[in-house]
Short mmCIF file of C-alpha atoms in Angstrom, two decimals:
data_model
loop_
_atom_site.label_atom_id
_atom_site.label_comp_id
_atom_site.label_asym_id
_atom_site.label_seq_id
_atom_site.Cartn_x
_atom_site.Cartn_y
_atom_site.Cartn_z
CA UNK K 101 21.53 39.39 11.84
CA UNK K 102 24.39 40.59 13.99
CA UNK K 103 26.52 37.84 16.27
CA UNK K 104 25.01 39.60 19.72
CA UNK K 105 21.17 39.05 17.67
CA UNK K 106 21.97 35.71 17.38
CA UNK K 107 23.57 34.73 20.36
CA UNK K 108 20.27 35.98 21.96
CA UNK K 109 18.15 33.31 20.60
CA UNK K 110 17.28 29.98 22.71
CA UNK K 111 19.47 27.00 22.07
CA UNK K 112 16.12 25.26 21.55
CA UNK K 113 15.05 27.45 18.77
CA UNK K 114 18.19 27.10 16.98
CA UNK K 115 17.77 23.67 17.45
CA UNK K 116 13.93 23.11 16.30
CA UNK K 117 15.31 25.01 13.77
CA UNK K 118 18.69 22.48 12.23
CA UNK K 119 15.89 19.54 13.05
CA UNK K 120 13.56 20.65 10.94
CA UNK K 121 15.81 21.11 7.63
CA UNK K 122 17.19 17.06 8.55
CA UNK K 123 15.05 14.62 6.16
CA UNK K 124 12.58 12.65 8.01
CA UNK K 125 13.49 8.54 8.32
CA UNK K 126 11.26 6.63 5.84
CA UNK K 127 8.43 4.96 7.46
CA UNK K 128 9.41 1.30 5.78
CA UNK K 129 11.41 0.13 2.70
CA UNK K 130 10.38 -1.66 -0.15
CA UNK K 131 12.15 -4.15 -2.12
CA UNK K 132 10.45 -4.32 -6.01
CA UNK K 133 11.00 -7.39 -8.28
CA UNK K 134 10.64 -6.57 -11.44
CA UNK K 135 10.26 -7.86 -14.95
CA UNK K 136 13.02 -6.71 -17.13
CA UNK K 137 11.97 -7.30 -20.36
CA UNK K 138 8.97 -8.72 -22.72
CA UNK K 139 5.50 -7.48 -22.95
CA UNK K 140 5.24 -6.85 -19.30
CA UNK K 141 8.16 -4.17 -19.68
CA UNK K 142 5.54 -1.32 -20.19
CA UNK K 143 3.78 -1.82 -17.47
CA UNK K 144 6.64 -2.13 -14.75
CA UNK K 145 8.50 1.16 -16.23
CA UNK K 146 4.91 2.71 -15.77
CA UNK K 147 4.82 0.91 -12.25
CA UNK K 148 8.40 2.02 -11.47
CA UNK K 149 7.58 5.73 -12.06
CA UNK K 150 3.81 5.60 -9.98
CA UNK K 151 5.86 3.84 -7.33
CA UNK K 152 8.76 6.68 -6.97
CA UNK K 153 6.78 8.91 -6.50
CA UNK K 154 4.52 7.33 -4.09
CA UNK K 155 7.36 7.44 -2.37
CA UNK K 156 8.63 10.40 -2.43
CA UNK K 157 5.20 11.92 -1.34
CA UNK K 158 4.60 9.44 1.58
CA UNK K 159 8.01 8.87 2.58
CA UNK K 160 9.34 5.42 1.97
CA UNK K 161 11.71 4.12 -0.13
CA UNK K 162 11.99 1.85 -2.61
CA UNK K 163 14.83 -0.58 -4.44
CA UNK K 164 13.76 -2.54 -7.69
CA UNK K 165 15.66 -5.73 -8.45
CA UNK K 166 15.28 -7.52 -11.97
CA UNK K 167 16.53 -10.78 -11.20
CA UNK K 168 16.80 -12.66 -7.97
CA UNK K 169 20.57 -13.08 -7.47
CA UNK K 170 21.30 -11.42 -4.55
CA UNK K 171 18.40 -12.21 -2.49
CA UNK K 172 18.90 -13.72 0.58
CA UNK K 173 17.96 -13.27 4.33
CA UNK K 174 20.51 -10.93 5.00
CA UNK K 175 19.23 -9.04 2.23
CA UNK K 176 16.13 -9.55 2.53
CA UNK K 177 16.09 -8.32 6.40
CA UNK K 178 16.22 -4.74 5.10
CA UNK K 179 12.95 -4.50 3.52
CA UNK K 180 9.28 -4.51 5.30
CA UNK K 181 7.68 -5.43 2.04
CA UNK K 182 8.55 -7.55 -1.04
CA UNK K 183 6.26 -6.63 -3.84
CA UNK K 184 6.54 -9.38 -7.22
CA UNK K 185 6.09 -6.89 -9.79
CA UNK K 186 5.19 -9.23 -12.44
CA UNK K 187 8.13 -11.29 -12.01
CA UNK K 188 7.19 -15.17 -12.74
CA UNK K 189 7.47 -17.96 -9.49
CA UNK K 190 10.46 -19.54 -11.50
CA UNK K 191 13.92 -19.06 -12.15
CA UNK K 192 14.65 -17.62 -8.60
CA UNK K 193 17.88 -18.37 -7.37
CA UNK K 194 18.02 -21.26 -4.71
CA UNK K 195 18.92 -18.77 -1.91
CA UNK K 196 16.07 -17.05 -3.04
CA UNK K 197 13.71 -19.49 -3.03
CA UNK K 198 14.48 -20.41 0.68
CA UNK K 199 14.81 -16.47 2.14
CA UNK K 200 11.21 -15.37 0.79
CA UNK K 201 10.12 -19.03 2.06
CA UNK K 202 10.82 -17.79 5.22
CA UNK K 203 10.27 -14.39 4.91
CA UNK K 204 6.48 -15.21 4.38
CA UNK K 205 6.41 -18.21 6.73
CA UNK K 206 7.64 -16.34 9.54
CA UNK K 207 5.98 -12.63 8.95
CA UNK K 208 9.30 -10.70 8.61
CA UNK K 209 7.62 -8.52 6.33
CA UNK K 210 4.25 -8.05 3.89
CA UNK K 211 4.21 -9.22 0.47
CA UNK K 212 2.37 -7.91 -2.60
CA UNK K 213 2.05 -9.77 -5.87
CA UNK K 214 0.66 -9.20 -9.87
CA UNK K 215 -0.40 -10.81 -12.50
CA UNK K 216 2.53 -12.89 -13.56
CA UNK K 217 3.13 -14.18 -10.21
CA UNK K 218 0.47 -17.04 -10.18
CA UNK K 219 2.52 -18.30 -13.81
CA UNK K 220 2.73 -21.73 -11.72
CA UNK K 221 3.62 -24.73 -13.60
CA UNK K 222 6.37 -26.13 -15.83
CA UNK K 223 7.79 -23.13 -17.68
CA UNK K 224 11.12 -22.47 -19.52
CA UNK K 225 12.52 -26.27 -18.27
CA UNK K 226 11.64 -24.79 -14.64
CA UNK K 227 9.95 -27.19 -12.37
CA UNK K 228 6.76 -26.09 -10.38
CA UNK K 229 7.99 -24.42 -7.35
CA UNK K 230 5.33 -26.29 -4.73
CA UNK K 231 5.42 -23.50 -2.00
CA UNK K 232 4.54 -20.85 -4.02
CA UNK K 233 1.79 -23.49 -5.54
CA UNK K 234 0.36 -24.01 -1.94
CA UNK K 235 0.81 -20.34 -1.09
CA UNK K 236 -1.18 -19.15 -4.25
CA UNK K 237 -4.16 -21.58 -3.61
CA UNK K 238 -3.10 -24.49 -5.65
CA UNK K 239 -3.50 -23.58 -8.93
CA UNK K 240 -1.65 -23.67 -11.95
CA UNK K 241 -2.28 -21.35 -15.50
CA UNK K 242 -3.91 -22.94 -17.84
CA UNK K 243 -4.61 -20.33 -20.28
CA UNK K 244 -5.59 -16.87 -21.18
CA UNK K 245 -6.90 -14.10 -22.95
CA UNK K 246 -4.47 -13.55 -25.55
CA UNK K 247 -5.73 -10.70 -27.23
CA UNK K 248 -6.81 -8.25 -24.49
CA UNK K 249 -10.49 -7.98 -23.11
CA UNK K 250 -11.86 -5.11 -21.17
CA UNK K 251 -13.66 -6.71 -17.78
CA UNK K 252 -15.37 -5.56 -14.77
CA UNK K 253 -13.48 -6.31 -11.09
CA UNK K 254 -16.12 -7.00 -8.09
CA UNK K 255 -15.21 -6.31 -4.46
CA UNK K 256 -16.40 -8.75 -2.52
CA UNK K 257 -14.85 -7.82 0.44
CA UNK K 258 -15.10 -3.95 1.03
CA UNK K 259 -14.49 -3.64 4.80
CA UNK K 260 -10.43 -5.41 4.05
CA UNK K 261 -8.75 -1.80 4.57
CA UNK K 262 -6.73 -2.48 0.46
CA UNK K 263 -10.42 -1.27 -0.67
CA UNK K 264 -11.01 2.03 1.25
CA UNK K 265 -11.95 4.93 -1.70
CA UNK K 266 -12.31 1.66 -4.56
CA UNK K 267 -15.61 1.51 -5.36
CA UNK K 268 -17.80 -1.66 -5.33
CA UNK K 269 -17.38 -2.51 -9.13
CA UNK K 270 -14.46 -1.10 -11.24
CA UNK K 271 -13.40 -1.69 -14.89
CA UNK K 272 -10.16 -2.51 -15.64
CA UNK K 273 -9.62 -1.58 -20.12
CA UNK K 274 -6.72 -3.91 -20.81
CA UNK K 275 -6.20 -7.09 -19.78
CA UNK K 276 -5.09 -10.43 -20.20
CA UNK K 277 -7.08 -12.58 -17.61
CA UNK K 278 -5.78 -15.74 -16.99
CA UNK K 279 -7.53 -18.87 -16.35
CA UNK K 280 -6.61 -21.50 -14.26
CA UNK K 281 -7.33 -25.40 -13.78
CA UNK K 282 -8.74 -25.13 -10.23
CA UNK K 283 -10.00 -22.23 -8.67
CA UNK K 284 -8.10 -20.89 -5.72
CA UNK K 285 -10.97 -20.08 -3.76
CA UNK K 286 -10.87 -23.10 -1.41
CA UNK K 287 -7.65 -22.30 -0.29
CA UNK K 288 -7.80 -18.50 0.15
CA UNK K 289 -9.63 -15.32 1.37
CA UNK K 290 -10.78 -13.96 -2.22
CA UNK K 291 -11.09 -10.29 -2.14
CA UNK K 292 -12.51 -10.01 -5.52
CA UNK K 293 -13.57 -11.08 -8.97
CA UNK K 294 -13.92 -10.24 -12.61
CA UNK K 295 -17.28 -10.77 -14.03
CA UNK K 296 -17.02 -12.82 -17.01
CA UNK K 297 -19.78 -11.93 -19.02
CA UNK K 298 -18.56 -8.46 -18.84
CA UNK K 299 -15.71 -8.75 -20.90
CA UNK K 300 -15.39 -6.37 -24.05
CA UNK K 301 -14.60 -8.44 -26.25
CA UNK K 302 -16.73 -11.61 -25.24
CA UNK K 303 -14.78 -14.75 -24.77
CA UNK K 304 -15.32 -18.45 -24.70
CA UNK K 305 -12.01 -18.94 -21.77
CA UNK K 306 -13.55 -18.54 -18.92
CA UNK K 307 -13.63 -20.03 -15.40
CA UNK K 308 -17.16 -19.42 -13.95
CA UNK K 309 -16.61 -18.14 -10.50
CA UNK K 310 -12.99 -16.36 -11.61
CA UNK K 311 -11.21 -14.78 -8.06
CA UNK K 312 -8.71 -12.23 -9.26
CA UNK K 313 -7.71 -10.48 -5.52
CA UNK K 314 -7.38 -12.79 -2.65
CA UNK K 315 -4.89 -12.91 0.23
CA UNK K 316 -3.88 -16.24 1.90
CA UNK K 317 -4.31 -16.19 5.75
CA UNK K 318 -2.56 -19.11 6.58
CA UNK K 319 0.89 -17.41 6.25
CA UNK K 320 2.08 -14.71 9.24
CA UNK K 321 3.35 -12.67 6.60
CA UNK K 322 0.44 -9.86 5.48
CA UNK K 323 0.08 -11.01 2.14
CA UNK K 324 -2.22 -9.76 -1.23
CA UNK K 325 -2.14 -10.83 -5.05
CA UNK K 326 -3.63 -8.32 -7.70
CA UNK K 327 -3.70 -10.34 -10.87
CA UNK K 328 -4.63 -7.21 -12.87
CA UNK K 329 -0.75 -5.78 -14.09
CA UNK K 330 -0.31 -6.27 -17.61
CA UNK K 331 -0.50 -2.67 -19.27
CA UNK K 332 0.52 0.40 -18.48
CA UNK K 333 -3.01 2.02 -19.12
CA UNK K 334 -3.82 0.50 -15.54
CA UNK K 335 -1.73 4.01 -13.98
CA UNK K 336 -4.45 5.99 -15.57
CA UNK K 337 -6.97 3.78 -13.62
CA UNK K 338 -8.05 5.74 -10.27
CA UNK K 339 -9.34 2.68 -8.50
CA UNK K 340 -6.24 0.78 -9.58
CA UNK K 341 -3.83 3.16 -8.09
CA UNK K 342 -5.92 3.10 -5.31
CA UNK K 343 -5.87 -0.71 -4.32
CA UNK K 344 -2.55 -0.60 -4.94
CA UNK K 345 -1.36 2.54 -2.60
CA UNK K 346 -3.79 0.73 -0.14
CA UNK K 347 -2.54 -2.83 -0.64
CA UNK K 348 1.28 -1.30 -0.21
CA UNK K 349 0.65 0.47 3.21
CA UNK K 350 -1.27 -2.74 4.30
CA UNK K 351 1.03 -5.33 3.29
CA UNK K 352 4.04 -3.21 4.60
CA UNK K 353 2.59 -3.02 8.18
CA UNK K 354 2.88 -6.67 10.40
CA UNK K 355 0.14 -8.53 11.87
#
């Protein structure tokens, strides 16, 4: 193309044009805490690559932390959602502790938890962090399937938008399933449960009526706990990834 052919094209094109090749801004960004270490290392390296390019193909972004030393508010202000990849309610830093506090208390963005997030209770010479208690439904572990069992997860409520495309009943291969003294249902909206007698191998620690989704309404902040996030196996799981691409773009949007 010649300078006169050029010339001879509408400013607007040209500019339609520049626009177009400029990288659209990320819908929301996500701040990841995740383990960095032990038998829960698997499955957030599995998470971390899942998660990247979630991201990439619906365009967010996405930090991962491994420890809790530089959150605060400021920091914490960045990020629409805070997702606890696995990463234990003790040990947090002290300015930690108080930012997510009040990032939950005061709905300043959504918040999405696994599995090793309800470890409440005296662990490692750690205290029991009583917020987090009272924001996971009052419960503390008690114990847990040591050796793996294979269970089946029932929605119990499928109009909550984290279950659109899950079907009704799922099975999850690999998992730990933890137990706890009380059951949180008192104290939160369960979502859904695992169905004891269907675990693969059959096991004597049970709970009964055993929640393993629920979401705590009391709190502005949008707010869901997955307790299923122990193996990496659970990226090959269709309804998994599923709950949790729906749970993210859920959690990530304010009430």
């Amino acid at each position: 193309m010649n300078l006169r052919s050029f010339l001879s094209i509408p400013v607007i094109v040209i500019l339609c044009s520049l626009l177009a090749l400029q990288p659209a801004k990320p819908r929301f960004r996500v701040l990841a805490l995740a383990e960095n270490g032990g038998h829960h290392l698997a499955y957030s390296k599995a998470a971390k690559v899942w998660l990247d390019k979630l991201a990439a193909d619906s365009n967010f972004t996405i930090d991962y932390i491994e420890n809790t030393d530089r959150i605060d508010s400021a920091y914490l202000s960045k990020y629409q959602l805070f997702i606890q990849l696995d990463y234990p309610p003790y040990a947090w830093k002290e300015p930690a502790v108080k930012a997510f506090e009040q990032y939950v208390n005061e709905g300043r963005g959504g918040w999405i938890g696994f599995h090793h997030a309800t470890l409440l209770g005296e662990f490692d010479g750690y205290g029991l962090w009583n917020w987090f208690y009272q924001f996971m439904g009052q419960i503390r572990f008690k114990d847990y399937i040591a050796k793996f069992a294979a269970g089946d997860v029932h929605v119990e409520d499928a109009a909550h938008p984290v279950f659109k495309g899950v079907p009704g009943v799922f099975n999850i291969k690999t998992e730990e399933w933890y137990i706890y003294d009380r059951n949180p249902r008192p104290n939160v909206h369960v979502l859904a449960n695992v169905d004891e007698q269907s675990y693969v191998p059959a096991s004597s620690k049970t709970m009964g009526d055993h929640p393993v989704i629920w979401t705590n309404p009391v709190y502005k902040a949008r707010n869901i706990y997955i307790f299923m996030g122990h193996s990496p196996d659970l990226f090959e799981n269709t309804a998994y990834k599923t709950l949790f691409k729906n749970a993210i773009f859920w959690a990530a949007e304010k009430k």
